[in-house]
mmCIF file of C-alpha atoms in Angstrom:
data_model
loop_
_atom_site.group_PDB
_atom_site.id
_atom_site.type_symbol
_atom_site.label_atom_id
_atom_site.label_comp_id
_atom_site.label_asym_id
_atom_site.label_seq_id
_atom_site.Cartn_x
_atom_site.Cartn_y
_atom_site.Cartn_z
ATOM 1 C CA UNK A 24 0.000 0.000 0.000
ATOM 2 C CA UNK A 25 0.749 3.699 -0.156
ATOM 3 C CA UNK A 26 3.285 5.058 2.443
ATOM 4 C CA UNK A 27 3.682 8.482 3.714
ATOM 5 C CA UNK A 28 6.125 10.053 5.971
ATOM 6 C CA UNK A 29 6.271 12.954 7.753
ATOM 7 C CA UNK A 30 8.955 14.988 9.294
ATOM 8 C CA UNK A 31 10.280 16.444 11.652
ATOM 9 C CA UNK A 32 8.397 14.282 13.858
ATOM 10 C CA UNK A 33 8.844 16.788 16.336
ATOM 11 C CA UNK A 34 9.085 20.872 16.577
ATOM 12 C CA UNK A 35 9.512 23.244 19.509
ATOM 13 C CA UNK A 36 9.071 26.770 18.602
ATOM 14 C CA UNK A 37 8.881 30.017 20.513
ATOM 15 C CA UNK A 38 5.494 31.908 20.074
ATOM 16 C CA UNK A 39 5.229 34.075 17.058
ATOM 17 C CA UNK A 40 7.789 31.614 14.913
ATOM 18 C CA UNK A 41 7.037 30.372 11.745
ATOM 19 C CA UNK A 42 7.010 26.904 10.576
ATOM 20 C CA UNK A 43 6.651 24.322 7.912
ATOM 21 C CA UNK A 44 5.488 20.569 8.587
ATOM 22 C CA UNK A 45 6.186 18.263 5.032
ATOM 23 C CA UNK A 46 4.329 15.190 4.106
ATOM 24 C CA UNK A 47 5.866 12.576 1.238
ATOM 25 C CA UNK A 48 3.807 9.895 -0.194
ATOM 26 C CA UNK A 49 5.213 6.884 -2.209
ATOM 27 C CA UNK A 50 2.820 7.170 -5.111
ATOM 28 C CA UNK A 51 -0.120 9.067 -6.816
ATOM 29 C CA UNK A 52 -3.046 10.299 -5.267
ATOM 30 C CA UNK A 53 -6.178 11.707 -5.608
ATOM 31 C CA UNK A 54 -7.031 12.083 -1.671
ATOM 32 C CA UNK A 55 -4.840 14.204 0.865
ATOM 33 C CA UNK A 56 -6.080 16.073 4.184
ATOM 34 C CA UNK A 57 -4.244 17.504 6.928
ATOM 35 C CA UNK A 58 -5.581 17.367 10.000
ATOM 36 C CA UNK A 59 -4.831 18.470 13.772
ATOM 37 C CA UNK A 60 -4.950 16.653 17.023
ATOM 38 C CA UNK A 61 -5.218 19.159 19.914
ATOM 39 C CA UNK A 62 -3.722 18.036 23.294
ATOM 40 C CA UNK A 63 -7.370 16.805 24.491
ATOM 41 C CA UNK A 64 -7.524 14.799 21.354
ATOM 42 C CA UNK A 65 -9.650 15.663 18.929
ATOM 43 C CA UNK A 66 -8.869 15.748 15.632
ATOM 44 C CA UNK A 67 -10.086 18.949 13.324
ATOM 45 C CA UNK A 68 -9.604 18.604 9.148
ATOM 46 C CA UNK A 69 -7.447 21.414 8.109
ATOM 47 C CA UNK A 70 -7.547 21.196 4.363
ATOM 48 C CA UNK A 71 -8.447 19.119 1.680
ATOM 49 C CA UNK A 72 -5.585 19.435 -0.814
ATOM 50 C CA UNK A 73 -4.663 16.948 -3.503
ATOM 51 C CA UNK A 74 -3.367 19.347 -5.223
ATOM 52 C CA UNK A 75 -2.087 23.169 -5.625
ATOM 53 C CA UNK A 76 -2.531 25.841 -3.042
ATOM 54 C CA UNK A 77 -5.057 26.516 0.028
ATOM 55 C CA UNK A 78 -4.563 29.222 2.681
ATOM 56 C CA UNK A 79 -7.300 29.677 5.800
ATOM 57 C CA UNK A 80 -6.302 32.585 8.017
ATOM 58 C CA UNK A 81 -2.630 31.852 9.373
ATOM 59 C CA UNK A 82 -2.074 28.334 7.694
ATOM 60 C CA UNK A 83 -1.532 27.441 4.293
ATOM 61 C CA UNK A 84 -1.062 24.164 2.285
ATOM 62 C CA UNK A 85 0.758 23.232 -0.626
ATOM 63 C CA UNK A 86 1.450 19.637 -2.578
ATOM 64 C CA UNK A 87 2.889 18.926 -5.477
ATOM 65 C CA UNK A 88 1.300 16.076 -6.632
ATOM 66 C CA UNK A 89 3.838 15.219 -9.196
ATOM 67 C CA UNK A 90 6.945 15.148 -6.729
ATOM 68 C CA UNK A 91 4.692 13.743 -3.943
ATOM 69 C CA UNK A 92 4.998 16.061 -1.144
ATOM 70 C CA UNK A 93 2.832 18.147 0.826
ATOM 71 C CA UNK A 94 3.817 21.072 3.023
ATOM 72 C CA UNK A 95 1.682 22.364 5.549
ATOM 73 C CA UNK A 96 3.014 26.180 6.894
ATOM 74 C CA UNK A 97 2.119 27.989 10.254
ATOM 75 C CA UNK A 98 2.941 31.313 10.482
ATOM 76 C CA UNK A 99 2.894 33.088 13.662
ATOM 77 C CA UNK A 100 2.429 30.890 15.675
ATOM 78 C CA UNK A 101 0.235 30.673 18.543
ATOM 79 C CA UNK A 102 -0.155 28.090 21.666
ATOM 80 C CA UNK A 103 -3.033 26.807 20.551
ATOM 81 C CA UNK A 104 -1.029 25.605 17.795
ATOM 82 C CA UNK A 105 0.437 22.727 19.670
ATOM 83 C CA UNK A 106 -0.244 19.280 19.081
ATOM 84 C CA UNK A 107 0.179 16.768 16.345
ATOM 85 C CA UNK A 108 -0.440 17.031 12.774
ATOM 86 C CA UNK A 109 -1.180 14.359 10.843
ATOM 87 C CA UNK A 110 -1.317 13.911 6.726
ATOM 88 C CA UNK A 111 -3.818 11.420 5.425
ATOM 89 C CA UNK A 112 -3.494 9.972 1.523
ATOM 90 C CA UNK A 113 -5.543 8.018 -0.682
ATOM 91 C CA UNK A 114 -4.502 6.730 -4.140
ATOM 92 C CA UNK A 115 -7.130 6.179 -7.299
ATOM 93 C CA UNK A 116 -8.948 2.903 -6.780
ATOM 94 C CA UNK A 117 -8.706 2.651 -3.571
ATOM 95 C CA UNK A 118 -10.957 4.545 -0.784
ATOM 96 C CA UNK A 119 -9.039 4.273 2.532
ATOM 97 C CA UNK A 120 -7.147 6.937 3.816
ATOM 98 C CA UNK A 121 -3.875 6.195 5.190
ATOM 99 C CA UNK A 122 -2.217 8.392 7.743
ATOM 100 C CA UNK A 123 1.197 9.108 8.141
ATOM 101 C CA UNK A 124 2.546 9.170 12.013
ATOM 102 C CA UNK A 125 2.394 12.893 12.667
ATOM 103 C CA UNK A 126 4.244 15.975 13.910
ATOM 104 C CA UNK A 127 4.290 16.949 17.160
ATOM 105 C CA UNK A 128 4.342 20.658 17.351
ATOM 106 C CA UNK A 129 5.063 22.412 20.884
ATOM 107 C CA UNK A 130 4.338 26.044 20.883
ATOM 108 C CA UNK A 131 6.112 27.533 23.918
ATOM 109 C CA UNK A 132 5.001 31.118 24.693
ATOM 110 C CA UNK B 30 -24.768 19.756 19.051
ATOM 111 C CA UNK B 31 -21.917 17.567 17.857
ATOM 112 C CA UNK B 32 -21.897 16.325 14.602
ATOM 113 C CA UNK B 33 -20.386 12.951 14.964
ATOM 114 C CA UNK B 34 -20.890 11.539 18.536
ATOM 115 C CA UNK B 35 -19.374 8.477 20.578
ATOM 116 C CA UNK B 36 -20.076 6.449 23.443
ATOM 117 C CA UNK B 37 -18.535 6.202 25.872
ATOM 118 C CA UNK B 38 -16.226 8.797 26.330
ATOM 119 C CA UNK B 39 -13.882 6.779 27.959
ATOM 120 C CA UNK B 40 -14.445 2.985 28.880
ATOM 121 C CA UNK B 41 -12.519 0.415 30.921
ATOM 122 C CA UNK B 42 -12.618 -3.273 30.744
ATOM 123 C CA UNK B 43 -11.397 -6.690 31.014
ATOM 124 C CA UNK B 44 -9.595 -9.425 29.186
ATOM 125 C CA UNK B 45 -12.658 -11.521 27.643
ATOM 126 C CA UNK B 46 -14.991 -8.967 27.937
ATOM 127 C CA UNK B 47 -17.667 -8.250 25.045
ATOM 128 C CA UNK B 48 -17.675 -4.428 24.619
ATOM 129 C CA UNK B 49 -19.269 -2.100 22.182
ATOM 130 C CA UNK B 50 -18.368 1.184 21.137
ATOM 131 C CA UNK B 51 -20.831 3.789 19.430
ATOM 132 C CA UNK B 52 -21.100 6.475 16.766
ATOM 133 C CA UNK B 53 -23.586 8.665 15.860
ATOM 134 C CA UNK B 54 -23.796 11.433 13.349
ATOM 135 C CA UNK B 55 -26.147 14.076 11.894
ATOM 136 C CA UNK B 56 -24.106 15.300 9.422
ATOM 137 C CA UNK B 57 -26.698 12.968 6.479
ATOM 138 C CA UNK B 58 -23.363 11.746 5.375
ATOM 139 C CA UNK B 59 -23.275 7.846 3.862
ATOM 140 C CA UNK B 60 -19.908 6.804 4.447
ATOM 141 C CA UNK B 61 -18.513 5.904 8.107
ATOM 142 C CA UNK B 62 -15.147 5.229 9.283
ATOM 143 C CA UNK B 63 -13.950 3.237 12.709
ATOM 144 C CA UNK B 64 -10.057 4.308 13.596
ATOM 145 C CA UNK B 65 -7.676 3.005 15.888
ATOM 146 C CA UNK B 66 -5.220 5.463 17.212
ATOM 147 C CA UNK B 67 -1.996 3.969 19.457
ATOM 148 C CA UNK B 68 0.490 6.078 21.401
ATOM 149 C CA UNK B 69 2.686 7.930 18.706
ATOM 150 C CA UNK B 70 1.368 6.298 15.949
ATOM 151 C CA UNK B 71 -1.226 7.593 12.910
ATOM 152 C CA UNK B 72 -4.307 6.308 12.807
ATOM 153 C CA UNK B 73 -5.289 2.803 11.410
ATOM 154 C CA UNK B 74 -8.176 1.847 9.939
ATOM 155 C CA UNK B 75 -10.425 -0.812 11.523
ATOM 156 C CA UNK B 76 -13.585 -0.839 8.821
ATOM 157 C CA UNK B 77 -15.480 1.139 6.830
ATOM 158 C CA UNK B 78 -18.947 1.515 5.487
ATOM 159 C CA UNK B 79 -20.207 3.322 2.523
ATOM 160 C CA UNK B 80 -23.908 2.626 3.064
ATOM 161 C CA UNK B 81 -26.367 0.548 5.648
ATOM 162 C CA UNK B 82 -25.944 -2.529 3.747
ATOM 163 C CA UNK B 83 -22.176 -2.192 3.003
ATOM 164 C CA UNK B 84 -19.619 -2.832 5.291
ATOM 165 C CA UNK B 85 -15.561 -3.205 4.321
ATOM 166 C CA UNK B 86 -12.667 -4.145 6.453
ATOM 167 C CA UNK B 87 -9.719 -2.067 7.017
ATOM 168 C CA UNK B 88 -6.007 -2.982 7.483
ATOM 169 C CA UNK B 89 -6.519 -3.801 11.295
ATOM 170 C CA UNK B 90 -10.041 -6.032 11.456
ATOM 171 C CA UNK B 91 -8.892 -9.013 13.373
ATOM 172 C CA UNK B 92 -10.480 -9.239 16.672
ATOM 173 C CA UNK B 93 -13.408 -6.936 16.066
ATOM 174 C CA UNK B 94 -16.750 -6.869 14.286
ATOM 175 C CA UNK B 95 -19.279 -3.643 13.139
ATOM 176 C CA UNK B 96 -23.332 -3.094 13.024
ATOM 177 C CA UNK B 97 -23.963 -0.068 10.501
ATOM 178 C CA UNK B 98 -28.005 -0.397 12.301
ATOM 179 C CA UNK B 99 -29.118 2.977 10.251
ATOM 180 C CA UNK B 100 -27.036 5.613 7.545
ATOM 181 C CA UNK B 101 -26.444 7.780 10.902
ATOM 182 C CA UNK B 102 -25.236 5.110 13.354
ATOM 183 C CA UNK B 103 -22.175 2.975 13.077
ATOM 184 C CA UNK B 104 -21.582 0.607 16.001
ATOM 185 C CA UNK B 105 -17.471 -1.213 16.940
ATOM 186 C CA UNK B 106 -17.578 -4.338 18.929
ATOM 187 C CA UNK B 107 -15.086 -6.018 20.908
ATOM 188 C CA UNK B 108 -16.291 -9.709 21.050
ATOM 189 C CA UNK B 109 -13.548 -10.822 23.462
ATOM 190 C CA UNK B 110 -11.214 -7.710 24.747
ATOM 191 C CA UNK B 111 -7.742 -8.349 24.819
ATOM 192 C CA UNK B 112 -4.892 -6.064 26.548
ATOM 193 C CA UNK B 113 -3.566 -4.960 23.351
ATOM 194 C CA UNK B 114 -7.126 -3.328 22.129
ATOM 195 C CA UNK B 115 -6.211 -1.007 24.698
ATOM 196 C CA UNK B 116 -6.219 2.669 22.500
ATOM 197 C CA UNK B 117 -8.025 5.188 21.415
ATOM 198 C CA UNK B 118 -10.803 5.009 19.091
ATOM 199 C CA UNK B 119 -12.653 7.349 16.936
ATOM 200 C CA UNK B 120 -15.372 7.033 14.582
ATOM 201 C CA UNK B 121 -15.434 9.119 11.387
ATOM 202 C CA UNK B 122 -17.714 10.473 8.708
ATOM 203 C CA UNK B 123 -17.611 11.705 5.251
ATOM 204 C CA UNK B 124 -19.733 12.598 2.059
ATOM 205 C CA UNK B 125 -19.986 11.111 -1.245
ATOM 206 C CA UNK B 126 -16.974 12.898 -2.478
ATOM 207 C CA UNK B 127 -14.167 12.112 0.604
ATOM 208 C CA UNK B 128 -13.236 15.274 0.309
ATOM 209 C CA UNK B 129 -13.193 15.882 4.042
ATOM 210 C CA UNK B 130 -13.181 13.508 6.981
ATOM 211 C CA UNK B 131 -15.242 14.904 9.988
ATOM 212 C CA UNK B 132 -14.243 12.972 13.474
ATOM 213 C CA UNK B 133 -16.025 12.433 16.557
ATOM 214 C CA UNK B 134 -14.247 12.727 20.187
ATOM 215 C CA UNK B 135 -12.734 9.539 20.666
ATOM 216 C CA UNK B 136 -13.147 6.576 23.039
ATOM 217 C CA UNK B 137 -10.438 5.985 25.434
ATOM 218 C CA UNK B 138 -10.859 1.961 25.983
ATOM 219 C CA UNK B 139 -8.220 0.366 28.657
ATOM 220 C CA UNK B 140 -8.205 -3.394 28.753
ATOM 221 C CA UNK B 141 -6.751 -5.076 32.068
#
């Protein structure tokens, strides 16, 4: 099946930094979502981006389908920030998402 | 409200025991989703249903079975717990399209 990585798999930043989280896949898809887990647990979809460009107020997504990477970028970063984000992928034919293992993003203020 | 809802919240058990986790959702969307999460690991998928009469297993089915009993409920059992179940589970909903996957609170189940 499809394998994705994601690195770093951990980040402590000061309050106000900027970051970016990457995602790699092994193979096509037509399916990718970032999501966040907040430190209680529960896990919000960011975006929905199998391809091109999406910003939503501080964060932003990119993936380049072709080279099979996804970037997720927080800029200024707050404390609410913290916790783990996870990239999900789905190639054509097949409907499961997989997740990769996740970032774990501290936000120190 | 919530959208997507599960009970219990957080459940504790032991080895043998039958247990059943449950999701509900009023977001009118088809397909439903059961996820295992372990400690620093993604999330794996347990099974999957598309509509009330289809039901598909995921990587991880082995010691569990699923009741989709209407298109907005979406029930996990645990026919005979074993310590290793012991994680956190979620339940998970999406439209026609998968563009988005919407997830309920989680289930914290510990199996002594």
């Amino acid at each position: 099946g499809i394998q994705v990585e994601q690195s770093p798999p951990d980040l402590i930043l000061q309050e106000g930094a900027n970051s970016t989280l990457r995602c790699n896949f092994s193979d096509s898809v037509n399916n990718l979502q970032w999501f966040h887990q907040n430190p209680w647990g529960q896990l919000i979809n960011l975006f929905y981006i199998p391809s091109g460009t999406k910003q939503n107020g501080r964060l932003s997504a990119t993936t380049v389908a072709t080279e099979r990477y996804s970037l997720l970028y927080i800029s200024s970063s707050q404390t609410t920030d913290s916790g783990v984000y996870f990239c999900a992928v789905s190639n054509f034919g097949n409907e499961k998402l997989t997740f990769g293992t996740g970032t774990r993003l501290t936000i120190i203020p | 409200d919530a959208d997507v809802t599960q009970t219990p919240r957080n459940r504790i058990t032991k080895t043998g025991k039958r247990i059943m986790l449950e999701c509900s959702q009023t977001k009118g969307h088809d397909r439903m989703y059961w996820y295992r999460q372990d400690p620093g690991l993604g999330l794996r998928l347990i099974y999957y249903s598309f509509d009330v009469k289809d039901i598909n297993k995921g990587e991880i089915s082995d010691g569990y079975s699923v009741s989709r009993q209407a298109q907005a409920k979406f029930s996990l059992s645990l026919e005979s717990a074993i310590p290793n179940q012991t994680a956190l589970y979620f339940c998970a909903t999406s439209d026609w399209d998968r563009e988005t996957q919407y997830f309920g609170p989680g289930t914290r189940l510990l199996v002594l």
